[in-house]
Coordinates of C-alpha atoms in Angstrom, one line a residue:
X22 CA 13.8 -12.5 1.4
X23 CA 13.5 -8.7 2.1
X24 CA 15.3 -6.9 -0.6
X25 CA 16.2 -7.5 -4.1
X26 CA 18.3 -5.8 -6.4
X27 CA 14.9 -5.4 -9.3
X28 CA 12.2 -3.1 -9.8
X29 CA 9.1 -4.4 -7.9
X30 CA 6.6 -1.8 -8.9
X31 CA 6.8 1.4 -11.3
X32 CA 9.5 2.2 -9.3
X33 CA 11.9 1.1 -11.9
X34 CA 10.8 5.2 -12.9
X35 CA 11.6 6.2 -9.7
X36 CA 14.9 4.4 -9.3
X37 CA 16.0 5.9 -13.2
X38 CA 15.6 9.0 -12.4
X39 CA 17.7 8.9 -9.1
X40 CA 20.3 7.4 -11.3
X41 CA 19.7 10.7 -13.7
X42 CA 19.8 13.1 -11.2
X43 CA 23.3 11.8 -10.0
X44 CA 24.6 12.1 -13.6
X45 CA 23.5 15.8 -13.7
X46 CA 20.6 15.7 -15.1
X47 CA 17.6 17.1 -12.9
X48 CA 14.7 17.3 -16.0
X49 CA 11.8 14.3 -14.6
X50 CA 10.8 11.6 -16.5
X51 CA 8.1 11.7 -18.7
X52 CA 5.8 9.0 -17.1
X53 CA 6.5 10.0 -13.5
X54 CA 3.0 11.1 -12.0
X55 CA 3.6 12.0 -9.0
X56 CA 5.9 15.2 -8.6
X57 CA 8.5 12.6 -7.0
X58 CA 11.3 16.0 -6.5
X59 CA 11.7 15.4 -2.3
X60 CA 11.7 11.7 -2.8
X61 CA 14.3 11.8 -5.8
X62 CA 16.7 14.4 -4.0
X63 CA 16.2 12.2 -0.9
X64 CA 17.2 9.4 -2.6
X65 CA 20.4 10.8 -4.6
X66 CA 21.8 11.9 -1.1
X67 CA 21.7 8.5 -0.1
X68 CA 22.5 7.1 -3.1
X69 CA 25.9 9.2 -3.4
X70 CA 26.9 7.2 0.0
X71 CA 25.5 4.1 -0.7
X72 CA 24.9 3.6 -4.3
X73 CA 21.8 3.8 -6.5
X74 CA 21.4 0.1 -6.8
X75 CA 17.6 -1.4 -6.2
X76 CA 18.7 -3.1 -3.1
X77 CA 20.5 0.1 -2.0
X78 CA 17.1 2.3 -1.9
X79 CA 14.9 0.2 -1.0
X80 CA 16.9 -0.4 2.3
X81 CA 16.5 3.8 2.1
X82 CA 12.6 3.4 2.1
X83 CA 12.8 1.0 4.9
X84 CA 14.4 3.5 7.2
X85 CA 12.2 6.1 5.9
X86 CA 9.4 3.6 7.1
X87 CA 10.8 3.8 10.3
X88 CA 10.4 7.0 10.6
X89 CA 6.9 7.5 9.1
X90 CA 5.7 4.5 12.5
X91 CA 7.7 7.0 15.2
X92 CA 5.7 9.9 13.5
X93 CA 2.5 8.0 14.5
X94 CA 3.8 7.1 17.7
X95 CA 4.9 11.0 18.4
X96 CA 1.4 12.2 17.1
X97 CA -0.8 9.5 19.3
X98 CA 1.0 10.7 22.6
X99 CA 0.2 14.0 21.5
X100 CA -3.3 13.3 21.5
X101 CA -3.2 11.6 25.1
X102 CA -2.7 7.6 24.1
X103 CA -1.2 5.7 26.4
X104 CA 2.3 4.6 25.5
X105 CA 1.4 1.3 25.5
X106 CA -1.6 2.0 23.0
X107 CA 1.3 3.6 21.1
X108 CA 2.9 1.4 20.9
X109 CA 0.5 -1.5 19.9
X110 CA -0.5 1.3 17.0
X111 CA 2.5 1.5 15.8
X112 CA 3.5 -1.8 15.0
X113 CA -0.3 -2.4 13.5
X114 CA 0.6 0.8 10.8
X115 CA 4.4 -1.0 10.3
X116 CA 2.0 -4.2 9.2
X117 CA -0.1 -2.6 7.6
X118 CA -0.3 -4.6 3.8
X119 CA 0.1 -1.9 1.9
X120 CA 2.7 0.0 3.9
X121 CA 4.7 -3.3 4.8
X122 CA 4.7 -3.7 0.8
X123 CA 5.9 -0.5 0.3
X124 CA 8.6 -0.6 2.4
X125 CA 10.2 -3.0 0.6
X126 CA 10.3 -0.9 -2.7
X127 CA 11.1 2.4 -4.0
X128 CA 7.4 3.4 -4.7
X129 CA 6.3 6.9 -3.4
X130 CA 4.1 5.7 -0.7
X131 CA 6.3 5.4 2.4
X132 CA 8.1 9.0 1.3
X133 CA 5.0 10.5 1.0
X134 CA 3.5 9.4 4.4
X135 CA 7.0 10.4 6.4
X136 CA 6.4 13.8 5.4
X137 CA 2.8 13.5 5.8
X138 CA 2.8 12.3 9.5
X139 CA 5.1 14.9 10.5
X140 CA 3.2 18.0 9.1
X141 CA 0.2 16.5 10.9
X142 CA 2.5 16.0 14.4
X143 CA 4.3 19.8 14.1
X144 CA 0.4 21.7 12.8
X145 CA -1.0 19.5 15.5
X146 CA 2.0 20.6 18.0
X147 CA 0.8 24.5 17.0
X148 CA -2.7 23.8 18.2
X149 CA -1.4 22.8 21.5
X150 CA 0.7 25.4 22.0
X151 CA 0.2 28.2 20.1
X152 CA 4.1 28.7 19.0
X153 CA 4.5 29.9 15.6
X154 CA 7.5 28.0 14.6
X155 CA 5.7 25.1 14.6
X156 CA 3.2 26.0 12.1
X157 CA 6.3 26.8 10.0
X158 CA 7.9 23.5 10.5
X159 CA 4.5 22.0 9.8
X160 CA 4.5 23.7 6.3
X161 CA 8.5 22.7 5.9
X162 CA 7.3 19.1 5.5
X163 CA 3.9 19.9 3.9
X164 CA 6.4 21.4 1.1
X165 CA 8.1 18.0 1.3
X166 CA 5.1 16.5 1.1
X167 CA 3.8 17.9 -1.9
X168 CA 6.7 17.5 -3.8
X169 CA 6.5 13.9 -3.2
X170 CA 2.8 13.4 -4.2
X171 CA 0.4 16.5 -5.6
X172 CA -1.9 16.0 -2.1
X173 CA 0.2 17.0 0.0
X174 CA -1.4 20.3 -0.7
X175 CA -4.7 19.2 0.8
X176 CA -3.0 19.0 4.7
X177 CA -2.5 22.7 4.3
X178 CA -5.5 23.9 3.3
X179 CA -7.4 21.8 5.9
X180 CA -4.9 23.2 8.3
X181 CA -5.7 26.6 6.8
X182 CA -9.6 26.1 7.2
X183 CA -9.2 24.5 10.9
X184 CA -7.5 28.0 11.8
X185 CA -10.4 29.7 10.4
X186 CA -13.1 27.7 11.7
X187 CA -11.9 27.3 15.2
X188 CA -13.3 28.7 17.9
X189 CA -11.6 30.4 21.2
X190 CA -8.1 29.8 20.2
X191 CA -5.1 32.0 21.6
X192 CA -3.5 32.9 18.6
X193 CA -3.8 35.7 15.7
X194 CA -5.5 33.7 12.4
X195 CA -4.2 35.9 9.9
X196 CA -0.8 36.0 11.2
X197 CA -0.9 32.0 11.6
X198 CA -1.9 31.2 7.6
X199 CA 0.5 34.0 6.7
X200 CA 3.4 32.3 8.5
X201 CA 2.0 28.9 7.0
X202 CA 1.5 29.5 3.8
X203 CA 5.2 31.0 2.7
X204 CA 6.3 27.5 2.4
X205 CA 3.8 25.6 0.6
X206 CA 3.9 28.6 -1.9
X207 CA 7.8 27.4 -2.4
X208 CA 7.2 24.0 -2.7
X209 CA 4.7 24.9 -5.2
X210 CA 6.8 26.9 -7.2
X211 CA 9.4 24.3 -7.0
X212 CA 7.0 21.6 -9.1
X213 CA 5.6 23.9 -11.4
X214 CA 9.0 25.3 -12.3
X215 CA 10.9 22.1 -12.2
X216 CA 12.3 20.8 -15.8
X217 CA 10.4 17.8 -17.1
X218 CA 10.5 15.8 -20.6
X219 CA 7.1 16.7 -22.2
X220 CA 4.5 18.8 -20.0
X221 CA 3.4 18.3 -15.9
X222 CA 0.7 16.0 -15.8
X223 CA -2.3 17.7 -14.1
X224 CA -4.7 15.5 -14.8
X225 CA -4.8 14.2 -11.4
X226 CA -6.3 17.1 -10.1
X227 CA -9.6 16.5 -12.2
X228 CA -12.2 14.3 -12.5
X229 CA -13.4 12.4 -15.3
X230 CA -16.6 12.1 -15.3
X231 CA -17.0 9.1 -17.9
X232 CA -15.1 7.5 -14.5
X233 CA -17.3 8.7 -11.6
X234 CA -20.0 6.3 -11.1
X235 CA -17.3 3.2 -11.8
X236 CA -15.0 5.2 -9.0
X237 CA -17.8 5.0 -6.4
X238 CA -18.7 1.8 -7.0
X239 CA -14.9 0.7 -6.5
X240 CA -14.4 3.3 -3.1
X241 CA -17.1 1.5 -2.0
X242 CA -16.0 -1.3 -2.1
X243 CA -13.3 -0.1 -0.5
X244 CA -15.1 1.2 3.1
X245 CA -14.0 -1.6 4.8
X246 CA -10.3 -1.0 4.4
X247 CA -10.2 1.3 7.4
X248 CA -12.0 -0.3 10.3
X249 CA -9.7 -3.4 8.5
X250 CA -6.4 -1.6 9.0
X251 CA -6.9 -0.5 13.2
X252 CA -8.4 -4.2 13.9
X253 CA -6.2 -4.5 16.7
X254 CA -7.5 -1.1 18.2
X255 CA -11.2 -1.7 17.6
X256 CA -10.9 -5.2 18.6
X257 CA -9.3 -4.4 22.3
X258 CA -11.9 -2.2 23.0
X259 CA -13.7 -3.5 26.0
X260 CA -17.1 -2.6 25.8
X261 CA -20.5 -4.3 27.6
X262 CA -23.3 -5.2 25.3
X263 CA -26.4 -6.5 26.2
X264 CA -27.8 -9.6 24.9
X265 CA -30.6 -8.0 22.6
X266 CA -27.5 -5.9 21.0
X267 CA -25.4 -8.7 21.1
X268 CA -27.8 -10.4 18.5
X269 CA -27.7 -7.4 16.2
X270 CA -24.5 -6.7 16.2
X271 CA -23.5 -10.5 15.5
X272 CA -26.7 -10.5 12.7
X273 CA -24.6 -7.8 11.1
X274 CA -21.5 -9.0 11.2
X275 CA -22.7 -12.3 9.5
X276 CA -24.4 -11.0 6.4
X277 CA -21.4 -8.4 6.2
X278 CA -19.1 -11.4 6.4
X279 CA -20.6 -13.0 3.7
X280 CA -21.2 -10.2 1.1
X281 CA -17.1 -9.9 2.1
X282 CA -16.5 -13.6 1.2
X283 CA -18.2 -13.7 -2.2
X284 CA -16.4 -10.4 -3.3
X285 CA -12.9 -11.9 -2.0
X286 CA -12.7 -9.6 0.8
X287 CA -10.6 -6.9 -1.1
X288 CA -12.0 -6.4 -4.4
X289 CA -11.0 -3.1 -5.3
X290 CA -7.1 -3.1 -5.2
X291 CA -3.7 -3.5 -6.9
X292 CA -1.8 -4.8 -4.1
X293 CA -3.2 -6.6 -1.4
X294 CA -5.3 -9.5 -2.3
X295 CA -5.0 -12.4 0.5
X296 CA -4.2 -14.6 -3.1
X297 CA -0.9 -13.0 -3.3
X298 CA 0.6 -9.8 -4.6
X299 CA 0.2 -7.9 -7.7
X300 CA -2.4 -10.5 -9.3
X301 CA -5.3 -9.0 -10.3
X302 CA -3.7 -9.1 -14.0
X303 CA -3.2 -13.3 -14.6
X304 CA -4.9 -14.5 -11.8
X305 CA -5.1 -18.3 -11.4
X306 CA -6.4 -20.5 -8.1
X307 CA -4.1 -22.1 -6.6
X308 CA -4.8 -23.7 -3.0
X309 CA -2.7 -22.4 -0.4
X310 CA -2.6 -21.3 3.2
X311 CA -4.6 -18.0 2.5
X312 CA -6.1 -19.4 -0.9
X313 CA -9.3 -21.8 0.4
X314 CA -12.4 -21.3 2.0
X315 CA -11.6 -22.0 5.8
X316 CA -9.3 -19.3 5.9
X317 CA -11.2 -17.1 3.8
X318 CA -14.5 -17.6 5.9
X319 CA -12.8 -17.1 9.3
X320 CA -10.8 -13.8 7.7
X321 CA -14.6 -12.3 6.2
X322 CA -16.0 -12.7 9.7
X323 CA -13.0 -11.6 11.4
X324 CA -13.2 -8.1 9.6
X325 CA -17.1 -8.2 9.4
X326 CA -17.0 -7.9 13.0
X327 CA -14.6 -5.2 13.1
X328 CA -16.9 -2.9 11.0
X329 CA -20.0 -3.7 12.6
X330 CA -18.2 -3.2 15.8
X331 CA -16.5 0.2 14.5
X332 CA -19.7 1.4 13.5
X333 CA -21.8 1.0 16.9
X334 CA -18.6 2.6 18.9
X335 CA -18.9 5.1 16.3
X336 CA -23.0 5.3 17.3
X337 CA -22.4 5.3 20.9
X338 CA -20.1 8.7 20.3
X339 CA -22.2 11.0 17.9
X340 CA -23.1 14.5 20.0
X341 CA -21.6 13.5 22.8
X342 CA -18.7 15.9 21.8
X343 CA -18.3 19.3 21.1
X344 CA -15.5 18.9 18.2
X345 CA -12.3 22.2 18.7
X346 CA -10.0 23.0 16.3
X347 CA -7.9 19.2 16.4
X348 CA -11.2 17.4 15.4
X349 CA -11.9 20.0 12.7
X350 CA -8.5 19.9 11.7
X351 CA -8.7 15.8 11.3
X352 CA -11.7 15.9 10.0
X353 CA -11.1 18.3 7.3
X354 CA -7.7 16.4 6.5
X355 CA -9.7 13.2 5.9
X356 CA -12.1 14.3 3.7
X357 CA -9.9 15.9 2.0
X358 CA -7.4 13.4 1.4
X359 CA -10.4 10.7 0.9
X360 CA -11.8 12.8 -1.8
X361 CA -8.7 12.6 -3.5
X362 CA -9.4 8.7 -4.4
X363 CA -12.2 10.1 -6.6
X364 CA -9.7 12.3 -8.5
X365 CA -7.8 11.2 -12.2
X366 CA -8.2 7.8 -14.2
X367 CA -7.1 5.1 -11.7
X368 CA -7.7 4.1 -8.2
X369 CA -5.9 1.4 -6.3
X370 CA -5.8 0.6 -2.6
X371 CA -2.4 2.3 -1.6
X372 CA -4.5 5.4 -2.7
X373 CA -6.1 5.0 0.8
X374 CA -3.7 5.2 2.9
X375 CA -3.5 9.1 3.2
X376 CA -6.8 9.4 4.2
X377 CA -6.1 6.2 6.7
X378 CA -3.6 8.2 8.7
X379 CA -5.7 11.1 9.9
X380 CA -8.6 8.2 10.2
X381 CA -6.4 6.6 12.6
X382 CA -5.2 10.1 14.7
X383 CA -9.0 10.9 15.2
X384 CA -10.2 7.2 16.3
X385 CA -7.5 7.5 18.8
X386 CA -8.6 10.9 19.6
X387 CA -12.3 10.2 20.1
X388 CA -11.8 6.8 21.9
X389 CA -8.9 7.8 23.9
X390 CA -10.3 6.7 27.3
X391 CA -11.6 3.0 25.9
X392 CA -8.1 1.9 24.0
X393 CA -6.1 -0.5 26.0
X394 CA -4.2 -3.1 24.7
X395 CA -5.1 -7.0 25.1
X396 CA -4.8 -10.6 24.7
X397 CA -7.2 -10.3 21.3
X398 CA -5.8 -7.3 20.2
X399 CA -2.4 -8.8 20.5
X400 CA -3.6 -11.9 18.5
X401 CA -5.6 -9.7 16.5
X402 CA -2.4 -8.0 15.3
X403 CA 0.2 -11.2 15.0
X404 CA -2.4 -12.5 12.5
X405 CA -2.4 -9.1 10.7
X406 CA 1.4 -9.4 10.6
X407 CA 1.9 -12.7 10.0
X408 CA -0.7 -12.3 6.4
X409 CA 1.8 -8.9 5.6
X410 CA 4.9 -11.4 6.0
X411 CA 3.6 -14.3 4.1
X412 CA 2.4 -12.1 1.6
X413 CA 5.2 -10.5 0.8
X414 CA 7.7 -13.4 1.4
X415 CA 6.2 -15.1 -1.2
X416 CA 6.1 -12.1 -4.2
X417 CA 9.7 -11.0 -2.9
X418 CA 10.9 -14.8 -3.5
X419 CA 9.1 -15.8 -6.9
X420 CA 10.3 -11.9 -8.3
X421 CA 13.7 -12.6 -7.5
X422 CA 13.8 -15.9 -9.6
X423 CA 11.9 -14.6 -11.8
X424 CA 15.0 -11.7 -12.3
X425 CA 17.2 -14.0 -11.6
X426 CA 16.3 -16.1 -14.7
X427 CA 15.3 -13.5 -16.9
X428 CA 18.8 -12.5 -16.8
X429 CA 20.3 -15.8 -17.2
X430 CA 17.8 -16.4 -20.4
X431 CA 19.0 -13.0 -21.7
X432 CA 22.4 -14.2 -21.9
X433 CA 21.8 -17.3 -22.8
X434 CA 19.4 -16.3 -25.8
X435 CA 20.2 -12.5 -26.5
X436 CA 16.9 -12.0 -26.1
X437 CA 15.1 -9.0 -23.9
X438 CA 11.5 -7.7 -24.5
X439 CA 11.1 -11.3 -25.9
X440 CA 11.4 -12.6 -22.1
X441 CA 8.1 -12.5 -20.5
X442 CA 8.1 -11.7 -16.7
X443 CA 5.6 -9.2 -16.6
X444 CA 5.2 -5.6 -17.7
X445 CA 7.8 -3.6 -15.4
X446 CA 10.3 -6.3 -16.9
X447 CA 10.0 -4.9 -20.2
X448 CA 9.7 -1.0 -19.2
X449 CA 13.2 -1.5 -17.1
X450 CA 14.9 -3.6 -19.7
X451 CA 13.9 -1.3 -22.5
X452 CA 14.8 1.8 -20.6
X453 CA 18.2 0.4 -19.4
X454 CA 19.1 -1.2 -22.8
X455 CA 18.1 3.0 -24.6
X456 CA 19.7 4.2 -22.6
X457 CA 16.5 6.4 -21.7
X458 CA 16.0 9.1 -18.9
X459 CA 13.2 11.0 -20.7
X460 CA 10.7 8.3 -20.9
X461 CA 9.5 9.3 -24.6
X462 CA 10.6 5.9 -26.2
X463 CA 8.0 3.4 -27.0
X464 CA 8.4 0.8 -24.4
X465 CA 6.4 -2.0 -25.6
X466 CA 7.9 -1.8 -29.2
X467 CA 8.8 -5.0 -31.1
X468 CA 7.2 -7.6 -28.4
X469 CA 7.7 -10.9 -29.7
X470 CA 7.2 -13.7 -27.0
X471 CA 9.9 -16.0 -26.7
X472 CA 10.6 -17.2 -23.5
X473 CA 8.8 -17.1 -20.1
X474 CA 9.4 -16.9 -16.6
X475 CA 7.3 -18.1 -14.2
X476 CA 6.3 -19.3 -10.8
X477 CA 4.0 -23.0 -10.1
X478 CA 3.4 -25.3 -7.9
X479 CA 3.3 -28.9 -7.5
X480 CA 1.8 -31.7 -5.3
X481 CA 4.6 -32.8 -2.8
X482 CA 2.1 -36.5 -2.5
X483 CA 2.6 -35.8 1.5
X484 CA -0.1 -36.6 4.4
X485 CA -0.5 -33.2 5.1
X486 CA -0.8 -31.8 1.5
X487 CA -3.9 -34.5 1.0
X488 CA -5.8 -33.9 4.4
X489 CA -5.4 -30.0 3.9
X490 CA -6.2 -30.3 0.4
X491 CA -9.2 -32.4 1.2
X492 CA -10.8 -30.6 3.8
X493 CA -11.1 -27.4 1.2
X494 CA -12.4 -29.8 -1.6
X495 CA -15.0 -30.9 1.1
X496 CA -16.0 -27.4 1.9
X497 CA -16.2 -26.4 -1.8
X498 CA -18.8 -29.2 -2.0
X499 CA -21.0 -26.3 -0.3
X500 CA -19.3 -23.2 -0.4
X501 CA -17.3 -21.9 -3.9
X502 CA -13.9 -20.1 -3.0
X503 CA -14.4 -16.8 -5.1
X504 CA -12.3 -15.5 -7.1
X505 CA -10.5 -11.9 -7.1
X506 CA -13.4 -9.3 -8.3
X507 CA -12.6 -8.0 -12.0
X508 CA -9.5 -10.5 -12.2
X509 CA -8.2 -11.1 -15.6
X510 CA -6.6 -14.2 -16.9
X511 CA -4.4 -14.2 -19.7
X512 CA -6.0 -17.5 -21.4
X513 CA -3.1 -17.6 -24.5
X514 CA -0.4 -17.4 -21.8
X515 CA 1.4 -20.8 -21.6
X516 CA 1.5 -22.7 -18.4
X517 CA 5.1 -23.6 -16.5
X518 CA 3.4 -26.8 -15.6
X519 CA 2.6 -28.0 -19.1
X520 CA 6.5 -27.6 -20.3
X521 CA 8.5 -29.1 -17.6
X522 CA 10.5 -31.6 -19.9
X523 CA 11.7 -28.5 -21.7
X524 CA 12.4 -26.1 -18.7
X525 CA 15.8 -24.2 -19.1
X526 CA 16.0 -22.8 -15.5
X527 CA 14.1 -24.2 -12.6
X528 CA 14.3 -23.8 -8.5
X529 CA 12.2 -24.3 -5.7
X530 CA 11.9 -22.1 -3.3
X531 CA 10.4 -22.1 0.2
X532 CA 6.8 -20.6 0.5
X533 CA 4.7 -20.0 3.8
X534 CA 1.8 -19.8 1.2
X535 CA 2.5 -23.7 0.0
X536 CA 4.8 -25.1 2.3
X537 CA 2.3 -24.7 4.9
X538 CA -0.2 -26.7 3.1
X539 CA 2.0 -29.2 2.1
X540 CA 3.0 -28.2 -1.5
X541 CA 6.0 -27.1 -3.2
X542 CA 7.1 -24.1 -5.1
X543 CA 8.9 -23.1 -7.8
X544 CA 9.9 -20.8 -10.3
X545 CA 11.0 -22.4 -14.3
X546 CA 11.9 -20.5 -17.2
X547 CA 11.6 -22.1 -21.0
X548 CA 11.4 -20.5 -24.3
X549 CA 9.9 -22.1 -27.6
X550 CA 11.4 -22.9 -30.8
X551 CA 11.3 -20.9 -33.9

C-alpha cells in the first residue's frame, strides 16, 4: 500500500489549507510553521485538476519526488560523476528513509528539497559558466524555496558569500549578488506580507538557550546519519589498506558498532527507527524482521564501518586540495543549513536532510575519481531499499485500518475525539467536523476515551515463527535488544491483545515486518462500556 486517502503526518494542516485556498481563502493556518505558500499554490494547481483529496496530493508529492532525484542526477553530472555513479546516487537519495517517507505524504520535505536541488544545480550552473541568467533562475527557485520552508534563505546567502570569497573568477561580484538578490527579496516580501490567522511565527529563526546543550547532545547523536545515507557510495569505494590500518579501521568500526547497538542505531529522530514508523510516542517490543538482535547487530556494524570508513577517506583528502568557489559554495551551504538543526524548540531527523544534500554534491565532488559502482554497493543499496519499503509498507498498512475503522466506529458509535488512533486523528477530525481553516480552535477539547484503534500481533504456532523466535531469545540470553532512546510508553493505554473477545472491527493484514518471521498482523478496534 502506497497511498491512502488520511493524514499521515501534520500534513492534515497542509492538506486544509489547500482545500482553503481553493474556496478563496488565501489567509495560512495558524499552526502552519513552515511558510508552506509555494507548496500550497503548488498544490491547489493540481488540486483544481485532480482534486484535493489525501490520495490525490500525495500522488503530487510523489512526482515532485521525482523530480527532486533528476535534480541530483543533473547536479552530480555537473560536477563530473560518471552517469552510472549518477545513477546508483540517485536511486540511494529516492530510498533514502526519510525521503522515501515523505514521498508518500503531503509534509513539506520533498517540496522543499525540489526547489532546493534546483537552486543548487542553476547557482552551480553560473559558476561554470559565468551566464547571468542562471544566477537568476538560481534565485527563481531559492524564492520557491523559501516560501516552502524559512531556510531556503540560507542557499542564497552562501551563494552570496561564495561570490565574495572566490578567487579568480570571470564575472563582476557586485553585478552577480545584484542580479541574485532581486528575487529572494520578492519571495521575502511575499511571506512577510502574506495574510495569516494570528502572527508569523519567527521563532524558528532563534535559539533557545534553555534547549542548546539538550540540542547538541541530540545532533550528536545524529552524526552518523550522513555517512549512513551515501552507504552505497562510501561502500563501493575501492581503496587498498594495509594490514596494520586494516586493524584500526576494523577496531573502530567495532566499538562504534556497539555504542550504535545499545543506543538503537537512530536515537534521535521522529521517523525512522528500524522498529517501525512514528513510534517513539507508545513504543512497545515486538519481534520482527528488523526488531531482534541479529539484525540489529549486523545493521550497527554495517553502518559503523561506513563512518569509520568515511572518516579515513575523509583523512586521506585533507590539503591535498585547494578548495574554488564550488567547494566554498558547498561548504558554506552545509554549514549553513546544518546549523539550522540547532535553531527553534524541536529537532527531528527529516531536519537533516537539507544539510544531507549539499553533503552529498561535495563527497561526490571531492571523491570524483574513486566512485564507481559495484557488486557491494549494489547490495549495499537493495538492503537500504528494501528497510525504506518494509518500513513504510508496514505504517502505510496499519494507518489505513486504523482510518479505515475509525470511520466505521464513528458511525457506528457517533463518537469522534472519543476514538483513539493517535494525535493527527483528532486534530483532522476536529478540524473537519469545525469546520476550521484558521487553526485557533482548541483541538484536544472534551477528550474522553472511548474506543481504540490499534494494530498487534499474534503467534501464527508455525516452524518458522518458533526457530526465528528462538534464535533471538537465544541471543538475548547474552545480548539485550535495546530499546528506542527517550521512547515513551503510554502504560494506562489498553492493549488490543487483552480485548479480543470484545473486538468490533478486526483484519489482518500482510506485513514484511512479521510475515517474514512467521507471525501475523492485525489491526482491531473495540470501545468500552459506559
Amino acid at each position: 500500500m502506497l497511498f491512502g486517502d488520511f493524514p499521515v503526518n501534520d500534513d492534515w494542516i497542509f492538506v486544509r489549507q489547500v482545500k482553503a485556498f481553493l474556496q478563496g481563502n488565501f489567509r495560512l493556518h495558524a499552526m502552519l510553521d513552515p511558510s508552506f505558500v509555494a507548496q500550497g499554490l503548488l498544490g491547489t494547481l493540481w488540486a483544481k485538476v485532480f482534486g484535493a483529496s489525501f490520495i490525490s496530493l500525495q500522488i503530487l508529492t510523489l512526482l515532485v519526488t521525482f523530480i527532486f532525484v533528476y535534480g541530483i542526477y543533473k547536479v552530480l553530472r555537473l560536477l563530473g560523476a560518471r552517469k552510472s555513479v549518477a545513477v546508483l546516487t540517485l536511486i540511494t537519495v529516492f530510498f533514502n528513509p526519510l525521503i522515501y517517507t515523505s514521498a508518500f505524504s503531503f509534509m513539506t520535505e520533498n517540496y522543499f528539497l525540489m526547489f532546493f536541488i534546483w537552486t543548487l544545480y542553476f547557482y552551480l550552473k553560473f559558476f561554470y559558466t559565468s551566464r547571468y541568467y542562471y544566477v537568476l533562475l538560481g534565485s527563481f527557485f531559492c524564492a520557491l524555496s523559501l516560501l516552502t520552508r524559512h531556510i531556503g534563505l540560507v542557499t542564497f546567502i552562501g551563494f552570496a558569500m561564495a561570490v565574495v570569497l572566490g578567487k579568480k573568477v570571470s564575472y563582476s561580484k557586485a553585478r552577480t549578488i545584484l542580479v541574485a538578490v532581486a528575487p529572494v527579496v520578492v519571495g521575502v516580501c511575499v511571506y512577510m506580507f502574506w495574510p495569516k490567522y494570528g502572527a508569523h511565527n519567527l521563532s524558528t529563526l532563534f535559539i533557545d538557550p534553555e534547549l542548546i546543550l539538550y540540542r547538541v547532545k541530540i545532533v550528536l547523536l545524529s552524526l552518523h546519519y550522513f555517512p549512513c545515507f551515501i552507504m552505497p557510495l562510501i561502500i563501493g569505494v575501492a581503496v587498498d589498506y594495509s594490514r596494520k590500518t586494516r586493524v584500526v579501521l576494523i577496531a573502530a568500526s567495532l566499538i562504534l558498532a556497539v555504542f550504535l547497538f545499545r543506543m538503537d542505531i537512530f536515537p534521535a529522530g521522529n521517523i525512522l527507527y528500524i522498529e517501525s514508523l512514528h513510534t517513539k510516542s507508545d513504543f512497545r517490543s515486538n519481534f520482527s524482521f528488523f526488531d531482534n538482535v541479529l539484525f540489529k547487530s549486523i545493521l550497527s556494524i554495517l553502518i559503523s564501518f561506513t563512518c569509520i570508513k568515511f572518516l579515513h577517506l575523509v583523512a586521506g583528502t585533507l590539503n591535498r586540495k585547494k578548495p574554488n568557489v564550488v567547494h566554498i559554495f558547498l561548504v558554506l551551504v552545509f554549514i549553513g543549513m546544518f546549523g539550522t538543526v540547532f535553531i527553534g524548540t524541536d529537532f527531528y531527523d527529516r531536519y537533516l536532510l537539507p544539510a544531507f544534500i549539499p553533503f552529498l554534491a561535495l563527497f561526490v565532488l571531492v571523491f570524483i575519481k574513486k566512485l564507481s559502482v559495484s557488486k557491494k554497493s549494489v547490495l549495499c543499496l537493495i538492503l537500504v531499499a528494501f528497510i525504506s519499503i518494509a518500513l513504510q509498507h508496514e505504517f502505510m498498512s496499519t494507518m489505513g485500518l486504523k482510518w479505515k475503522q475509525a470511520y466505521a466506529l464513528q458511525k457506528d458509535t457517533g463518537y469522534l475525539t472519543q476514538i483513539i488512533v493517535n494525535d493527527t486523528y483528532v486534530n483532522h477530525v476536529v478540524s473537519e467536523n469545525e469546520n476550521d481553516y484558521s487553526g485557533l480552535i482548541e483541538m484536544r477539547a472534551s477528550f474522553d476515551p472511548k474506543c481504540y484503534v490499534q494494530d498487534y500481533t499474534l503467534d501464527s504456532g508455525a516452524g518458522w515463527q518458533i526457530v526465528s523466535e528462538g534464535v533471538d531469545n537465544f541471543i538475548q540470553r547474552h545480548i539485550k535488544n535495546p530499546r528506542i532512546y527517550g521512547g515513551r510508553k503510554k502504560n494506562s493505554m489498553p492493549k488490543a491483545k487483552n480485548n479480543l473477545d470484545i473486538l468490533l472491527y478486526n483484519e489482518r493484514y500482510f506485513s514484511l515486518l512479521y510475515d517474514l518471521v512467521g507471525k501475523e498482523a492485525y489491526v482491531g478496534s473495540w470501545c468500552i462500556k459506559d
